[in-house]
PDB file of C-alpha atoms in Angstrom:
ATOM      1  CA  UNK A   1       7.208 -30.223  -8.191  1.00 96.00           C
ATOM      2  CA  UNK A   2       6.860 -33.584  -6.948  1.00 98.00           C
ATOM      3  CA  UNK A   3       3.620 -35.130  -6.105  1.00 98.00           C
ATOM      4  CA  UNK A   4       3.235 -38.345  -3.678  1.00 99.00           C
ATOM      5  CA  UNK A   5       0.400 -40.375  -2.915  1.00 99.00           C
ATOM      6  CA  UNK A   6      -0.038 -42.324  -0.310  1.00 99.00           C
ATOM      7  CA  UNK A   7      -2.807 -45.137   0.945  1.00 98.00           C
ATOM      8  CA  UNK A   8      -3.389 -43.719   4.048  1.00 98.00           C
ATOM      9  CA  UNK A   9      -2.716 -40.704   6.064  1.00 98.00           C
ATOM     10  CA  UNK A  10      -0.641 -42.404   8.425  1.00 98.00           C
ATOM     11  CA  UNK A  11       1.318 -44.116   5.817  1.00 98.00           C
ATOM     12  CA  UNK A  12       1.835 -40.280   4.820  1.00 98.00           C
ATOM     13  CA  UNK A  13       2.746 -38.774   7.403  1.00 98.00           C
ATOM     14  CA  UNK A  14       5.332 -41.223   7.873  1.00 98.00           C
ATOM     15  CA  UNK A  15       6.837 -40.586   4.377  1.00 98.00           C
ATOM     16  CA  UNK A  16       6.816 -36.579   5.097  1.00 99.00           C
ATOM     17  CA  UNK A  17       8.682 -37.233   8.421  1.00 98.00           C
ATOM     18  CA  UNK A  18      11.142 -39.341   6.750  1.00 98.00           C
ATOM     19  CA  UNK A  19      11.626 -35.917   4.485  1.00 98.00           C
ATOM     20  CA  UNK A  20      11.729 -33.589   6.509  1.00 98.00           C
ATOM     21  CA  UNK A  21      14.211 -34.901   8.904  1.00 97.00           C
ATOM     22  CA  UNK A  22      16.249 -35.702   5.968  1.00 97.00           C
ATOM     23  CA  UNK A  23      16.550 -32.117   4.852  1.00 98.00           C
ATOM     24  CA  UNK A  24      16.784 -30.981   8.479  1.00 97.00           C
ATOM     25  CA  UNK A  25      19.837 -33.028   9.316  1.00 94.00           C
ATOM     26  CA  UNK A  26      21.495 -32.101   6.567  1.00 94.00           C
ATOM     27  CA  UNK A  27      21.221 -27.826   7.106  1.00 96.00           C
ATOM     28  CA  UNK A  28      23.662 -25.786   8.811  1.00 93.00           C
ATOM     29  CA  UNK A  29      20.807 -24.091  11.304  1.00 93.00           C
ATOM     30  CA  UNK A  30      17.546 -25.717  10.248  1.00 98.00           C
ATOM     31  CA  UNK A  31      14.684 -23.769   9.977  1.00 99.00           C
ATOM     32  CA  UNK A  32      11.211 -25.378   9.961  1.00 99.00           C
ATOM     33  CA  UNK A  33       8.204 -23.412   9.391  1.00 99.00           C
ATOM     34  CA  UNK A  34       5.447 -24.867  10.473  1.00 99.00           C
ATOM     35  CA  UNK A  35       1.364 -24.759  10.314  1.00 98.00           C
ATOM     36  CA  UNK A  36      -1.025 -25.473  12.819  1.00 97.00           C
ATOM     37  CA  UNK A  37      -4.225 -26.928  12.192  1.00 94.00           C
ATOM     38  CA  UNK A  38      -5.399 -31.099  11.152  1.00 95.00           C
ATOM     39  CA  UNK A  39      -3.375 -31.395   8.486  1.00 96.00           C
ATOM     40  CA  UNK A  40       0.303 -31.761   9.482  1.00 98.00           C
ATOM     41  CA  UNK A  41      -1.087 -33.601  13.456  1.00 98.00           C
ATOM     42  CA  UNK A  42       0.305 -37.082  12.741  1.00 98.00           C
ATOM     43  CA  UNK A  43       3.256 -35.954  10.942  1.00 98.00           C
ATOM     44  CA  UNK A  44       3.965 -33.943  14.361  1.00 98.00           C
ATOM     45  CA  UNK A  45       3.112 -37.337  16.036  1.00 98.00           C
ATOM     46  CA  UNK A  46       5.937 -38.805  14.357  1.00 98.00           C
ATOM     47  CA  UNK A  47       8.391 -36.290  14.514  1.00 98.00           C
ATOM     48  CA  UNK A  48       7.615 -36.291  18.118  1.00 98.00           C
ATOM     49  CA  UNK A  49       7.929 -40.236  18.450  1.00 97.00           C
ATOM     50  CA  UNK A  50      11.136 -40.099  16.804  1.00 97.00           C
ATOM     51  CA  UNK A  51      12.205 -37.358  18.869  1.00 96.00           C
ATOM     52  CA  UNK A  52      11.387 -39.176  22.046  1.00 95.00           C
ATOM     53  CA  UNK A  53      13.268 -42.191  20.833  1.00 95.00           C
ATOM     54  CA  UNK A  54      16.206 -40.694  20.541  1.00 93.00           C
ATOM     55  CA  UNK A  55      15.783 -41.671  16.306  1.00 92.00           C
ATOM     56  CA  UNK A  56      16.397 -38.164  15.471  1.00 92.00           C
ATOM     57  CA  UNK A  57      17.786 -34.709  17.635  1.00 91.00           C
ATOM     58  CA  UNK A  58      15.873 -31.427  17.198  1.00 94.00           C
ATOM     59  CA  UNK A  59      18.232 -29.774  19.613  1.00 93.00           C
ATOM     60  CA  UNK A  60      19.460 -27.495  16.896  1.00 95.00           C
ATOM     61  CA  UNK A  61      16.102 -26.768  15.144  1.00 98.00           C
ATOM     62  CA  UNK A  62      14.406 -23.145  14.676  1.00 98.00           C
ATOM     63  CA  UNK A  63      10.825 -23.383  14.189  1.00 99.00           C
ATOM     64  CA  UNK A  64       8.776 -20.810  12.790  1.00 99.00           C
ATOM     65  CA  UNK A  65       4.615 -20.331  12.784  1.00 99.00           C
ATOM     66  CA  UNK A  66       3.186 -19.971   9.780  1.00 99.00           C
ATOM     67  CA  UNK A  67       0.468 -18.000  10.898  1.00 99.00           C
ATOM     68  CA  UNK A  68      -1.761 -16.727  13.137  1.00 98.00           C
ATOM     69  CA  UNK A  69      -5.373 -15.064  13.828  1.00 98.00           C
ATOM     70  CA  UNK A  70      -5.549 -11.535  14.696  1.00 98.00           C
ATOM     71  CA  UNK A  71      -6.775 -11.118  18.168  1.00 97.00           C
ATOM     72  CA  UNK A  72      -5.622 -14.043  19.637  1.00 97.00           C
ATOM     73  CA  UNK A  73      -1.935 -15.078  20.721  1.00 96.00           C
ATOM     74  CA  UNK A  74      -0.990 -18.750  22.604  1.00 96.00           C
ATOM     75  CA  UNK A  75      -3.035 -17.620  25.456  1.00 96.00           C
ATOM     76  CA  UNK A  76      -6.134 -18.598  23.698  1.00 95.00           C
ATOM     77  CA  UNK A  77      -7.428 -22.147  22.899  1.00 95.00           C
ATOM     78  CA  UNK A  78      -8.149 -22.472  18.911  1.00 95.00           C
ATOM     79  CA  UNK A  79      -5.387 -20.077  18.301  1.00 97.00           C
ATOM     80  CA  UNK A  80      -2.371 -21.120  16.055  1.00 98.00           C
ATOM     81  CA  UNK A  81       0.053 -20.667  18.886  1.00 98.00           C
ATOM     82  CA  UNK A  82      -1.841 -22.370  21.467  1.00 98.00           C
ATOM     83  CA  UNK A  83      -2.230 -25.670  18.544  1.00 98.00           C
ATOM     84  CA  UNK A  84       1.451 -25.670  17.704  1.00 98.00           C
ATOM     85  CA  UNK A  85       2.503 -25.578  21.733  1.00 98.00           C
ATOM     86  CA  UNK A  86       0.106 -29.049  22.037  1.00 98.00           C
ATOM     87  CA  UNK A  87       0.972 -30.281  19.106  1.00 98.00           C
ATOM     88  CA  UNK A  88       4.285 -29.698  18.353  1.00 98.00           C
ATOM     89  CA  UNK A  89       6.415 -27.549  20.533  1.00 98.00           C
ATOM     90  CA  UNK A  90       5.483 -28.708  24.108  1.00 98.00           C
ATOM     91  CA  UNK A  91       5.643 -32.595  23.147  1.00 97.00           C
ATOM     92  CA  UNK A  92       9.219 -32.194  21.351  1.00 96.00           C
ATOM     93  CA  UNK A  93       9.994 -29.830  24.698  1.00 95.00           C
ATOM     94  CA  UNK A  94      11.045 -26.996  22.212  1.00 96.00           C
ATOM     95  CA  UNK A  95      13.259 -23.808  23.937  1.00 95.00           C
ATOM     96  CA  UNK A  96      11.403 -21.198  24.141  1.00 95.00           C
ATOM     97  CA  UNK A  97      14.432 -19.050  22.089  1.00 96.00           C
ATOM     98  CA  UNK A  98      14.707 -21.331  19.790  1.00 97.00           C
ATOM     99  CA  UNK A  99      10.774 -20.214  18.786  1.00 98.00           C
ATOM    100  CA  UNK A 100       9.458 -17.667  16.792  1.00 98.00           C
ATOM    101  CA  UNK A 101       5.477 -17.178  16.044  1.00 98.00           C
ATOM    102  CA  UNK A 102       3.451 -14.230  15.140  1.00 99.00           C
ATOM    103  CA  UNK A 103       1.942 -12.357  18.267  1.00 98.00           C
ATOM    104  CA  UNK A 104      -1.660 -12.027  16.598  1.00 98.00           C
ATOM    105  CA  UNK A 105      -2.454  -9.414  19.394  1.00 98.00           C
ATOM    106  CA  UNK A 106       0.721  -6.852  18.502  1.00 98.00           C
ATOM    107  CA  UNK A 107      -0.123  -3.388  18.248  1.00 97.00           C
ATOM    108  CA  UNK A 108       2.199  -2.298  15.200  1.00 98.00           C
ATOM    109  CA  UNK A 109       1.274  -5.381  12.524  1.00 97.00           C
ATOM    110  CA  UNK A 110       4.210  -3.736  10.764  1.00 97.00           C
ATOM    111  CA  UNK A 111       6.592  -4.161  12.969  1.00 98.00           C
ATOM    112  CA  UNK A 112       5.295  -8.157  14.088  1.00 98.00           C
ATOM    113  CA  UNK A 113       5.918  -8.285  10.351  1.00 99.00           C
ATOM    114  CA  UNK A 114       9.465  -7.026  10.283  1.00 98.00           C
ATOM    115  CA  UNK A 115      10.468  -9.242  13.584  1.00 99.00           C
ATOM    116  CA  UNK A 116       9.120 -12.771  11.833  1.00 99.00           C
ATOM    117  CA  UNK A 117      10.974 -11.356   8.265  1.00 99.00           C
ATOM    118  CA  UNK A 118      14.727 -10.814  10.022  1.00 98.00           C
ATOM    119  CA  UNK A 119      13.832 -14.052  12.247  1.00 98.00           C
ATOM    120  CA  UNK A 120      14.008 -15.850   9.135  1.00 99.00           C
ATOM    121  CA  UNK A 121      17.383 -13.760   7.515  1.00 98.00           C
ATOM    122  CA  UNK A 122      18.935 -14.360  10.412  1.00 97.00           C
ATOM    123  CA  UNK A 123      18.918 -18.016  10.057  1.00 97.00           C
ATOM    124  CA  UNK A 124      19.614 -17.927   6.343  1.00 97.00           C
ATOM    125  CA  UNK A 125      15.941 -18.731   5.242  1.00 98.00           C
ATOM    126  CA  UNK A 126      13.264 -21.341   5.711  1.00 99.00           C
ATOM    127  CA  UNK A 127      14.074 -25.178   5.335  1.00 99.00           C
ATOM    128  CA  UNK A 128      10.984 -26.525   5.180  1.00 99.00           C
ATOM    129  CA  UNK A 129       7.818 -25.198   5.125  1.00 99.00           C
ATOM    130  CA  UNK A 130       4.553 -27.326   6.208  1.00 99.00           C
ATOM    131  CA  UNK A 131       1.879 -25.688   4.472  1.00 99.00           C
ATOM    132  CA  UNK A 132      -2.196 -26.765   4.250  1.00 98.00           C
ATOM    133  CA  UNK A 133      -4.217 -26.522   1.163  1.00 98.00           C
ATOM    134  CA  UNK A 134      -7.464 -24.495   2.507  1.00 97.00           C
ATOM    135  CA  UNK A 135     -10.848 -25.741   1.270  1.00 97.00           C
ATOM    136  CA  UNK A 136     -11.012 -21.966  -0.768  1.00 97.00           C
ATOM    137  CA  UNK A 137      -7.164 -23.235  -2.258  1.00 98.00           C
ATOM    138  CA  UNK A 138      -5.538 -20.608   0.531  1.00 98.00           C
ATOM    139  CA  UNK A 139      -1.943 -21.216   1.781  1.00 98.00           C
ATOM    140  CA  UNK A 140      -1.522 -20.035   5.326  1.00 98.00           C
ATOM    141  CA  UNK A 141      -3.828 -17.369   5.398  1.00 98.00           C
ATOM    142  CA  UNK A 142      -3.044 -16.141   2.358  1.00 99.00           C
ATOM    143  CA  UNK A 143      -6.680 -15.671   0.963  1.00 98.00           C
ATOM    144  CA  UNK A 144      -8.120 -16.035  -2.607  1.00 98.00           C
ATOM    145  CA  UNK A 145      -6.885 -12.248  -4.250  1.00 98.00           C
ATOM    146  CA  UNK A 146      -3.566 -12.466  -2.532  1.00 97.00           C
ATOM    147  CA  UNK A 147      -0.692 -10.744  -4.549  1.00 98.00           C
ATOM    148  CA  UNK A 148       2.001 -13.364  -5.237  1.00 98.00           C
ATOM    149  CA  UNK A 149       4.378 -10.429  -4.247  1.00 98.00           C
ATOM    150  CA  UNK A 150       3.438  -9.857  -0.667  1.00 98.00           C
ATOM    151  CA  UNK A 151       5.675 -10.799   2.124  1.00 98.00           C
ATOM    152  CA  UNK A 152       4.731 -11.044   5.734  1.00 99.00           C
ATOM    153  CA  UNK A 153       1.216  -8.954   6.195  1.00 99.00           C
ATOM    154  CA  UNK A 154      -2.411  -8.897   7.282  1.00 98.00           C
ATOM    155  CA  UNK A 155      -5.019 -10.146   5.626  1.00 97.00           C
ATOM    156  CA  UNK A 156      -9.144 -10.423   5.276  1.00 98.00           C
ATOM    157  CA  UNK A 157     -10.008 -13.789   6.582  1.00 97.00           C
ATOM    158  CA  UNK A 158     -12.368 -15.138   3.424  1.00 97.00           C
ATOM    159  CA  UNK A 159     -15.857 -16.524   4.722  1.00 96.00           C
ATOM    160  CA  UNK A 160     -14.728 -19.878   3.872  1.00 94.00           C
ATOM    161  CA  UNK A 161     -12.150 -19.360   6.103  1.00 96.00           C
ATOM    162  CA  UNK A 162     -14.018 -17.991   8.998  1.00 96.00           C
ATOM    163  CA  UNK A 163     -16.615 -21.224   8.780  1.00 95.00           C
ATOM    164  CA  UNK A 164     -14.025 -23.532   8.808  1.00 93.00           C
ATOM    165  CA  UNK A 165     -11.809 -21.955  11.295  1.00 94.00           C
ATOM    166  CA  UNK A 166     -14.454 -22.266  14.259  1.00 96.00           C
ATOM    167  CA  UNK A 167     -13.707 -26.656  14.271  1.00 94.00           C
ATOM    168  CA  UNK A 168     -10.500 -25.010  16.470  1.00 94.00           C
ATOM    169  CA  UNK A 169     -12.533 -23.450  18.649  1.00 95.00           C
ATOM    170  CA  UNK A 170     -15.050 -24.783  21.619  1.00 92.00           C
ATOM    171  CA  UNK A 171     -17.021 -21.204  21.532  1.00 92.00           C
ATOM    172  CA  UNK A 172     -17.937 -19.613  18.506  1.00 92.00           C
ATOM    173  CA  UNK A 173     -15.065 -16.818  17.646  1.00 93.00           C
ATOM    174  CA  UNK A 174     -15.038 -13.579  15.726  1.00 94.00           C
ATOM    175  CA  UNK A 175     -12.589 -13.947  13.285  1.00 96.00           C
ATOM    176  CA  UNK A 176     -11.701 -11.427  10.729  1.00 97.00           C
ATOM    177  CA  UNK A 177      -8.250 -10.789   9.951  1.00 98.00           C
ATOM    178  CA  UNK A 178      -5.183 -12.968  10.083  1.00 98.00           C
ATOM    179  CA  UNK A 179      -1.140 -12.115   9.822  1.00 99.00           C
ATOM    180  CA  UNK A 180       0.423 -14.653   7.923  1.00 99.00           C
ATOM    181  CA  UNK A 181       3.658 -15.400   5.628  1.00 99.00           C
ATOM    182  CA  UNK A 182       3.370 -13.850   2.717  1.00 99.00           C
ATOM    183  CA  UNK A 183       3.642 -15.869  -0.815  1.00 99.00           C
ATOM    184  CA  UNK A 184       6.678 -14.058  -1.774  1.00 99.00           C
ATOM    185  CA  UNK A 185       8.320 -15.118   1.388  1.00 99.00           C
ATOM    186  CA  UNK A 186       6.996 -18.487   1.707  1.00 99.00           C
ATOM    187  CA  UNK A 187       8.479 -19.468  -2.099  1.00 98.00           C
ATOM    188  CA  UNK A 188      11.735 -18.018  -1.316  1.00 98.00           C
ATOM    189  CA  UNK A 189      11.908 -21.107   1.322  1.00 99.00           C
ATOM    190  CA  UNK A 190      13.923 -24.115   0.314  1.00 99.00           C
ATOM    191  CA  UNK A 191      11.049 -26.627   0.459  1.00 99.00           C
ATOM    192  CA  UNK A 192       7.784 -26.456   0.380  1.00 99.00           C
ATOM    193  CA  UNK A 193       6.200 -29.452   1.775  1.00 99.00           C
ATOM    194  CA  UNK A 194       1.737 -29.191   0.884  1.00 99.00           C
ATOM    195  CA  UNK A 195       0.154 -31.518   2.733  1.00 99.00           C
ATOM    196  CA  UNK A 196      -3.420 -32.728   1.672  1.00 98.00           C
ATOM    197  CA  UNK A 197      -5.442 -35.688   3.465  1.00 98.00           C
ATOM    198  CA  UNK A 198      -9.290 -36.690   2.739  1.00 97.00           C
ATOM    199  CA  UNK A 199     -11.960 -36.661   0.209  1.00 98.00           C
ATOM    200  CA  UNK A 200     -12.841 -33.278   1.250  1.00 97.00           C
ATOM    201  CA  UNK A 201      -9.733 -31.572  -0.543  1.00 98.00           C
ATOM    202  CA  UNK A 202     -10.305 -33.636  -3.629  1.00 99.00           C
ATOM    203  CA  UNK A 203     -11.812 -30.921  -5.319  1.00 98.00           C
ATOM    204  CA  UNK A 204      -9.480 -28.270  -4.510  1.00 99.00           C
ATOM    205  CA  UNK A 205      -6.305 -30.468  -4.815  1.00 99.00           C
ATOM    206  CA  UNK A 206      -7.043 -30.722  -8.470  1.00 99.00           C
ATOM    207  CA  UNK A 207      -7.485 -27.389  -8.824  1.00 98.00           C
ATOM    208  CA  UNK A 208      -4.331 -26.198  -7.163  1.00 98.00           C
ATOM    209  CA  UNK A 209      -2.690 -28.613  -9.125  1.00 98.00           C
ATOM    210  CA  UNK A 210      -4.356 -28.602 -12.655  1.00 98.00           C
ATOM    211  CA  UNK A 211      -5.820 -24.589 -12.954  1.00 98.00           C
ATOM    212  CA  UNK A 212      -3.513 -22.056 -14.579  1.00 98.00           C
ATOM    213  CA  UNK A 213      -1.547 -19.966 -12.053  1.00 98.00           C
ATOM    214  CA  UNK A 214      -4.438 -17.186 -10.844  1.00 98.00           C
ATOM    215  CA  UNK A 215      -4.587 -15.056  -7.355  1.00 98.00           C
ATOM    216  CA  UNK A 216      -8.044 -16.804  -6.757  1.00 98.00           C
ATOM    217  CA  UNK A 217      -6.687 -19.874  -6.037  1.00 98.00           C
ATOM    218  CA  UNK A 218      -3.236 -19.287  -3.921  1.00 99.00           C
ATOM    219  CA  UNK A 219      -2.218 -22.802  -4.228  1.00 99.00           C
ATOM    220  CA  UNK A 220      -1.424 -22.439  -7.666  1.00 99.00           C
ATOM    221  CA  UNK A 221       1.018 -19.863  -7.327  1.00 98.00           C
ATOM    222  CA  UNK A 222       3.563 -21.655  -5.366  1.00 98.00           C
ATOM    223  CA  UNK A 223       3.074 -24.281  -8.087  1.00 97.00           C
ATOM    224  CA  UNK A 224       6.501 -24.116  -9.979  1.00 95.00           C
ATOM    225  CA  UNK A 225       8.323 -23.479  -6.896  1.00 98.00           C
ATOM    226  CA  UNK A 226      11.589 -26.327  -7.741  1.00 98.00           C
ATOM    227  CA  UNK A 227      11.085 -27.419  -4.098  1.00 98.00           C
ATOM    228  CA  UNK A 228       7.486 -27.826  -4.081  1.00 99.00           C
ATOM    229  CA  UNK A 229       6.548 -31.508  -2.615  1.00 99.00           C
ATOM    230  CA  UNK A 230       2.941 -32.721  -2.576  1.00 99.00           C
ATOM    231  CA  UNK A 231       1.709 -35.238  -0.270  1.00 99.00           C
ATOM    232  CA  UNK A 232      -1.578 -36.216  -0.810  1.00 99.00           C
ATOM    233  CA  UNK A 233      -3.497 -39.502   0.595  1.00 98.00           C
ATOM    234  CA  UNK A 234      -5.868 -41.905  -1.565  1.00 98.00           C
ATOM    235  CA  UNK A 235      -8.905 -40.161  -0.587  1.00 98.00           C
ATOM    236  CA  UNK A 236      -7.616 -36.348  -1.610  1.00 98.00           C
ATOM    237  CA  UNK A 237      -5.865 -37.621  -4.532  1.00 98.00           C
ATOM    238  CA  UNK A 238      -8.743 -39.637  -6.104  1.00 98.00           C
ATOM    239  CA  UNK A 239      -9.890 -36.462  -8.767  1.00 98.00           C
ATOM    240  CA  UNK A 240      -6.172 -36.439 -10.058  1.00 97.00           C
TER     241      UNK A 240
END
């Protein structure tokens, strides 16, 4: 594990771009995983700058959601589809087939399961993975009492979760389930890149970071992952 701290978020998200692009180049059929949400927004902002400039050529990259709420699919503003298409894939003018996202309104979870799992064999594996630290220490919606050995599956959205999940929305939503990447599949990726900005996360940063390995806190189960990078700014790293 390395752990990075940076003044400001900008300064930040500049430093993760610089990163990921790095390890990008350099694979044979990158595969970036990436989360929706406020997070990983201005490191999207860069990689889109870049992209526009001509500074870097995502031509050849697979991207991957992380996750997604059940119910909802890209149709739906607030949704994790609909956030990564704004943020992300529209701006960077993504292919369509070069795109692969839970459908969080499949009827056979199973099988969505199976069809994001050989997405990623097919391309030998995840890159990079952009991952959030939840305010509850959750990573993707993998939820406090989340077996380290799952792999792709549905899970209880925790109350934390559902409180802080309606900023996405304009209209209070129901939300109660979510189909994410499991833990077991998310630290068989190459890199893990956690990305943790304000004084908010503080608390929970230190946890993930200090608390022995335990299911009630996710984050600290993809702690001795040998690709694990932490990227924290001034105000989230000020309890470490």
């Amino acid at each position: 594990m390395k752990i990075f701290i940076d003044d400001t978020y900008e300064a930040m998200s500049k430093r993760i771009a610089d990163d990921v692009v790095n390890i990008m180049n350099n694979a044979p059929e990158p595969l970036f995983c990436a989360a929706s949400g406020d997070s990983p927004k201005s490191l999207y902002k860069e990689l889109i700058q870049r992209n526009n400039a001509s500074a870097i050529d995502i031509s050849s990259w697979y991207f991957l959601g992380l996750d997604e709420w059940i119910g909802l699919d890209a149709s739906d503003e607030g949704s994790c589809r609909y956030m990564l298409n704004k943020d992300l894939f529209h701006p960077l003018h993504a292919k369509e087939e070069m795109l692969c996202c839970f459908d969080g309104k499949t009827n056979d979870a199973l099988k969505e399961c199976n069809r994001i799992e050989n997405f990623i064999t097919k391309h030998n594996g995840i890159d990079v993975a952009i991952l959030g630290l939840g305010m509850n220490g959750h990573i993707g919606l993998n939820e406090p009492g989340t077996s380290p050995l799952l792999r792709s599956h549905v899970m209880d959205i925790a109350e934390t979760t559902k409180t802080v999940g309606q900023k996405y929305f304009s209209k209070p939503q129901i939300l109660t389930k979510g189909i994410t990447l499991g833990l077991a599949t998310l630290t068989e990726a190459k890199h893990l890149f956690l990305i943790v900005s304000g004084e908010k996360k503080a608390a929970i940063l230190k946890e993930a970071l200090q608390h022995e390995p335990t299911e009630s806190i996710p984050a600290t189960l993809i702690r001795e992952h040998p690709g694990l990078m932490v990227y924290a700014d001034k105000a989230a790293a000020k309890l470490l």
